[in-house]
Short mmCIF file of C-alpha atoms in Angstrom, two decimals:
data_model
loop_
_atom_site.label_atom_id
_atom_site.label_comp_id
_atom_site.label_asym_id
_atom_site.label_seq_id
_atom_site.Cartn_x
_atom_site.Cartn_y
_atom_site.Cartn_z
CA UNK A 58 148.65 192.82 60.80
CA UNK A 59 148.68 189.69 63.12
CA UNK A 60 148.30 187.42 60.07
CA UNK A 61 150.99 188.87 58.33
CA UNK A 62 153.15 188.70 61.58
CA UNK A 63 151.90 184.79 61.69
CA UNK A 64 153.08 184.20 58.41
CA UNK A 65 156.18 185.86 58.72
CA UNK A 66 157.16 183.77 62.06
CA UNK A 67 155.92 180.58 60.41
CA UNK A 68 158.31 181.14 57.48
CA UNK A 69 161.12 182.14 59.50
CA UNK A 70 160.95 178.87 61.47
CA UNK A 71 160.53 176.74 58.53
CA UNK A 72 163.79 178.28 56.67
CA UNK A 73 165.62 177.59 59.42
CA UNK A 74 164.46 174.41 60.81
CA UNK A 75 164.13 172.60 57.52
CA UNK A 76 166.35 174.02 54.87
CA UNK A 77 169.08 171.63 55.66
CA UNK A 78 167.14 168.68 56.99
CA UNK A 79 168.94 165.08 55.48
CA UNK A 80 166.01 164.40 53.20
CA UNK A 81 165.85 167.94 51.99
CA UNK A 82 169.63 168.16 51.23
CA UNK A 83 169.32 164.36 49.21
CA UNK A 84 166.64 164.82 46.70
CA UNK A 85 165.94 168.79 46.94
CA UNK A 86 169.90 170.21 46.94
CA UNK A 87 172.24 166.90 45.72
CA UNK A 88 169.65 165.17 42.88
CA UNK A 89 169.02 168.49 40.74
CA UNK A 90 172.73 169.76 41.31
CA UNK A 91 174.62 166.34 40.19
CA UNK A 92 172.15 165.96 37.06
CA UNK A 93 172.93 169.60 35.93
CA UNK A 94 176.73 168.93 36.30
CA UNK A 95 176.05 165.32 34.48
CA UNK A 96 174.52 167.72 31.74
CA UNK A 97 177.04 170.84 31.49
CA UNK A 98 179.69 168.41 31.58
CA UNK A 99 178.52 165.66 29.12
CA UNK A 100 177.96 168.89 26.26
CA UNK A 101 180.90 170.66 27.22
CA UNK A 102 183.14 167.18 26.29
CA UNK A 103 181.24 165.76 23.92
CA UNK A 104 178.93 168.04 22.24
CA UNK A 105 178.15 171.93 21.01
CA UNK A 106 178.54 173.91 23.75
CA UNK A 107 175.87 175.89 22.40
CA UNK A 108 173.77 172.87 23.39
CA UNK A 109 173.95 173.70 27.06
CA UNK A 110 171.52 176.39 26.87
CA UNK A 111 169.32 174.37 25.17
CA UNK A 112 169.59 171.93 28.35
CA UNK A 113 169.04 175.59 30.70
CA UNK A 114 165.09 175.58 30.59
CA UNK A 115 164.82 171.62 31.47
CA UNK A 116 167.57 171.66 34.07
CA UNK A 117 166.09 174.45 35.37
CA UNK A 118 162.68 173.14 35.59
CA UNK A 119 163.74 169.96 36.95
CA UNK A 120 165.72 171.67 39.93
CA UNK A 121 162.61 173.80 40.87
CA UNK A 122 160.26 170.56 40.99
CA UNK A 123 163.17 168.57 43.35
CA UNK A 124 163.68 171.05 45.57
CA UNK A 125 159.51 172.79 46.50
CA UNK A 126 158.73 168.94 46.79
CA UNK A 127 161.48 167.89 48.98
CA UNK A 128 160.69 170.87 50.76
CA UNK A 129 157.36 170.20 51.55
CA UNK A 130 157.67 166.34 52.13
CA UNK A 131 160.43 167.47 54.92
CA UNK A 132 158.07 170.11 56.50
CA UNK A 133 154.59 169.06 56.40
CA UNK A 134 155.82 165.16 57.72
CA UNK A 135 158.21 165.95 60.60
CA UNK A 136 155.50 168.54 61.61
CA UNK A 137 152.72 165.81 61.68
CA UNK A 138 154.85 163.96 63.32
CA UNK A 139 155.79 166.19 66.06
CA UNK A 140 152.42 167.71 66.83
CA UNK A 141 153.46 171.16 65.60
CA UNK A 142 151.07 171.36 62.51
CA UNK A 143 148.37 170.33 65.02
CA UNK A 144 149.44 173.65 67.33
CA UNK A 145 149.32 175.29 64.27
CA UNK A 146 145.66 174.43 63.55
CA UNK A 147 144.71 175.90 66.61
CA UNK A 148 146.16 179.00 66.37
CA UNK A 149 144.00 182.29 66.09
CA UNK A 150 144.83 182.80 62.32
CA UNK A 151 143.10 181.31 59.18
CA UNK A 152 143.89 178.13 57.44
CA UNK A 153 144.39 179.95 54.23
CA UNK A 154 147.27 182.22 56.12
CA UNK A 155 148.81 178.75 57.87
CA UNK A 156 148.96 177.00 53.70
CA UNK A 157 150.51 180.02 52.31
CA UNK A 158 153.21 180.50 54.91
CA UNK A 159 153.85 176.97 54.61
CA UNK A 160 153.92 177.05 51.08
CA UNK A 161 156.18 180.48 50.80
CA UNK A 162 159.39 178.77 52.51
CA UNK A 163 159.17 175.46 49.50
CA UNK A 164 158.39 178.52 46.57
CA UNK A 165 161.48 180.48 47.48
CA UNK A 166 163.64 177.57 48.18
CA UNK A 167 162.28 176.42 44.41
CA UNK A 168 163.38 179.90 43.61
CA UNK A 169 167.20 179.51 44.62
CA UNK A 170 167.44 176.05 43.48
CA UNK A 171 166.08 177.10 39.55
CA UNK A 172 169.26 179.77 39.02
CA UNK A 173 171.84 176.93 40.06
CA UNK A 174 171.82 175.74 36.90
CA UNK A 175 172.54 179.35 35.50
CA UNK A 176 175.04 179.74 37.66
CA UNK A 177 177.09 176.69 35.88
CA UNK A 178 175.67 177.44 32.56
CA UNK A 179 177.31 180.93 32.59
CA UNK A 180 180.91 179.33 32.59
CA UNK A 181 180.16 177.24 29.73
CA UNK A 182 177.67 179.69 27.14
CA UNK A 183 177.29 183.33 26.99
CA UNK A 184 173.12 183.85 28.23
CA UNK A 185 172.95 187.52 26.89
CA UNK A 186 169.43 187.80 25.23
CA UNK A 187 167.39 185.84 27.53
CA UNK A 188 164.29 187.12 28.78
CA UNK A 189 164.76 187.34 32.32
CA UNK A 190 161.65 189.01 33.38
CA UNK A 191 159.43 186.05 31.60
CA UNK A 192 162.07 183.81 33.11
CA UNK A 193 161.44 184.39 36.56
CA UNK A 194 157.69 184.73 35.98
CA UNK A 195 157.76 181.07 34.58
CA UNK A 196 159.95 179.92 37.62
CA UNK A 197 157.79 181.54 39.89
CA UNK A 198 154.80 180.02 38.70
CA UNK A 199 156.38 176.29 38.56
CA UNK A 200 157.26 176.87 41.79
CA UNK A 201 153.75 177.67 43.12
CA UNK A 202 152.39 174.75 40.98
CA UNK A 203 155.08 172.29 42.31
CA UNK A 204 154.93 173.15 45.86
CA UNK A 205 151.19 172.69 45.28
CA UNK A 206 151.58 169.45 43.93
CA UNK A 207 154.34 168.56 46.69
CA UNK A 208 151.83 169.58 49.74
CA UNK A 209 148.99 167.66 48.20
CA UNK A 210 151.03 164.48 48.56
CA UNK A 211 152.39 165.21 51.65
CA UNK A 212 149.33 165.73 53.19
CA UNK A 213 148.66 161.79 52.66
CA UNK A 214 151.91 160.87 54.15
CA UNK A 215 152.87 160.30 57.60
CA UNK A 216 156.40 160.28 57.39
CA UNK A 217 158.99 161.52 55.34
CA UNK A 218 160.17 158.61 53.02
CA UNK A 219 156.68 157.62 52.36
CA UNK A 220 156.43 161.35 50.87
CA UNK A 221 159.54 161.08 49.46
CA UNK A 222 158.71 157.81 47.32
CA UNK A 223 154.85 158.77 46.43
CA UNK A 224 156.46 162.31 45.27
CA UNK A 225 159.24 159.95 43.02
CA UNK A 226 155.62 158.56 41.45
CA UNK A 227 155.11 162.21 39.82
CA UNK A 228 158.51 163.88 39.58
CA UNK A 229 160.43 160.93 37.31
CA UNK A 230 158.00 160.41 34.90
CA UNK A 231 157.38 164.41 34.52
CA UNK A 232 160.91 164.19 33.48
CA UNK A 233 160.32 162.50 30.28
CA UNK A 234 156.72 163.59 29.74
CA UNK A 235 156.95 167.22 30.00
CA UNK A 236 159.17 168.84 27.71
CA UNK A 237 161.91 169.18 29.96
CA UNK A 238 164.96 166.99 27.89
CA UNK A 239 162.65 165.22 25.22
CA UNK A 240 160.67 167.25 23.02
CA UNK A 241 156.95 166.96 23.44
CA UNK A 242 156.50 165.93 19.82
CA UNK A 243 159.25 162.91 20.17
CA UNK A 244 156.77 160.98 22.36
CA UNK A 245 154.75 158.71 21.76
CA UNK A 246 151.05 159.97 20.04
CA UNK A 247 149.23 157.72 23.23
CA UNK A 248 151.51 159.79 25.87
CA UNK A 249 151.38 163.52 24.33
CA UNK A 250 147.58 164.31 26.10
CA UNK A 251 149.29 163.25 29.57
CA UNK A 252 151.88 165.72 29.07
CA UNK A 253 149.39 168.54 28.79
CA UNK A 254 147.45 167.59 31.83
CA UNK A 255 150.77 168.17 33.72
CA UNK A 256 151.24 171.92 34.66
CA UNK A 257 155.40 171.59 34.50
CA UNK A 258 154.80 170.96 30.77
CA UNK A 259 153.56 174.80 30.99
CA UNK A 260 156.17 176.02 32.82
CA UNK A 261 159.20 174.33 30.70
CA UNK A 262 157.59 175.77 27.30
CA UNK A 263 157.28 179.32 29.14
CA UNK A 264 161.10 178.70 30.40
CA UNK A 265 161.81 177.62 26.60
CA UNK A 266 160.36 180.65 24.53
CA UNK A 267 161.68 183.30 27.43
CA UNK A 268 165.66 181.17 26.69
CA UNK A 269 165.63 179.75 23.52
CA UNK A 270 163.19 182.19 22.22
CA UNK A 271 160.83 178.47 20.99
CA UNK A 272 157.56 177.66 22.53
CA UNK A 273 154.92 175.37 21.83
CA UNK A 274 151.83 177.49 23.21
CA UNK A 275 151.42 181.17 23.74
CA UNK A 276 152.84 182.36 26.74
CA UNK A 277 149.61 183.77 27.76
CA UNK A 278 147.82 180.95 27.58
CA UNK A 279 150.56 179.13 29.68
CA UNK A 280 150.07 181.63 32.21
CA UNK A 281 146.55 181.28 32.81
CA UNK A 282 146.47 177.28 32.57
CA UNK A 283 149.77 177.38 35.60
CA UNK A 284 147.17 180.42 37.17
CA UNK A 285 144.53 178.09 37.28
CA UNK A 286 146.33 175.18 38.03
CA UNK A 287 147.48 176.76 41.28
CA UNK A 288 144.30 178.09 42.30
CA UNK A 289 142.87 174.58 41.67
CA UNK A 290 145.60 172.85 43.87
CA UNK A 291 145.11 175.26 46.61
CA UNK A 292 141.69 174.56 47.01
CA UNK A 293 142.01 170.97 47.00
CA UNK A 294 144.77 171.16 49.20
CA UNK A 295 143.32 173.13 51.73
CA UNK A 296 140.01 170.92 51.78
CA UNK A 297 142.32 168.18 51.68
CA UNK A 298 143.90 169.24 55.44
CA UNK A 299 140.80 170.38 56.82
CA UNK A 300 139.03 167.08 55.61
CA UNK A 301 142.22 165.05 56.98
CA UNK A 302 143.40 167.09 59.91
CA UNK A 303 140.48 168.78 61.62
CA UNK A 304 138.16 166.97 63.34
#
């Protein structure tokens, strides 16, 4: 019970200390909402309107990255900073507990920022026949993944727009290599293996057969690769801070 009262109190203070931090608003709120209405309102003007939903699953995956690793370059940094996260070490609860609250406040504020897009797209296209139970599964499991991915490079930053620019080092090219506007199969043969070692390739081709009803991979398998990527990430992650942050 005292764990789960930890985690809820660490959560609490991170949703409302860090939602609407400067950085956070920048790259995790204004970058994924002015590309989607770049998107909706190049196709509405000059293209199929039909084609919108085609953009759905790559805007969507793209505002989900943004905003669980703005999140967790905001939190984690300003933390170190301050001397909180160190408090937090030495608090009477587990490390794994301390992570996953962390973590929960970047996955649900992935969580909001992946229907935005929706939101706008249901203006433009009718979205009756999408699979919204695999949808949110998919979004969930980006979002662990990309939080994941966020806190592992925040961890070697000390201050926010050092986390900021390493995290620009993975998020821009996963753009282009992972499925998200340019098919897979477009790229280059010498490129295609790095796209598969990314787990938002995963994600985007679950988001694609659940909206467009067109996947690369069985959904299955998707599933268990993002599984296992996020059980991989968490364990490096959390030797990563007690290597790095516990003496």
């Amino acid at each position: 019970m005292k764990a789960w009262i930890a985690f809820w109190n660490i959560l609490k203070k991170d949703i409302h200390n860090y939602y609407l931090k400067p950085p956070n608003i920048s790259w995790g709120i204004i970058f994924p909402l002015s590309w989607t209405l770049m998107q909706l309102i190049r196709s509405s003007g000059g293209m199929n309107l039909s084609d919108i939903r085609e953009l759905l699953p790559g805007l969507m995956a793209m505002s989900v990255l943004f905003g669980t690793t703005s999140m967790l370059a905001v939190t984690i940094t300003f933390e170190r900073k301050g001397r909180s996260f160190d408090r937090l070490l030495l608090a009477p609860i587990s490390l794994s507990t301390m992570v996953a609250a962390k973590l929960s406040g970047a996955i649900l504020f992935g969580l909001f920022n992946a229907f935005v897009p929706v939101l706008f797209a249901a203006f433009f296209v009718n979205l009756s026949g999408i699979n919204w139970g695999a949808v949110l599964l998919a979004v969930f499991l980006i979002a662990v993944t990309s939080t994941l991915l966020g806190l592992m490079i925040a961890v070697s930053a000390k201050e926010v727009f050092e986390a900021q620019t390493f995290s620009n080092f993975f998020r821009f090219p996963m753009l282009f290599l992972c499925g998200l506007f340019i098919p897979i199969s477009s790229l280059p043969v010498f490129l295609r293996p790095v796209s598969y070692l990314l787990p938002l390739t995963y994600g985007t081709d679950l988001l694609g057969g659940a909206i467009l009803g067109v996947s690369m991979l069985s959904p299955i398998l998707c599933v268990l690769i993002l599984v296992g990527f996020s059980v991989g990430l968490f364990a490096f992650c959390r030797y990563n801070i007690r290597r790095k942050w516990i003496l």
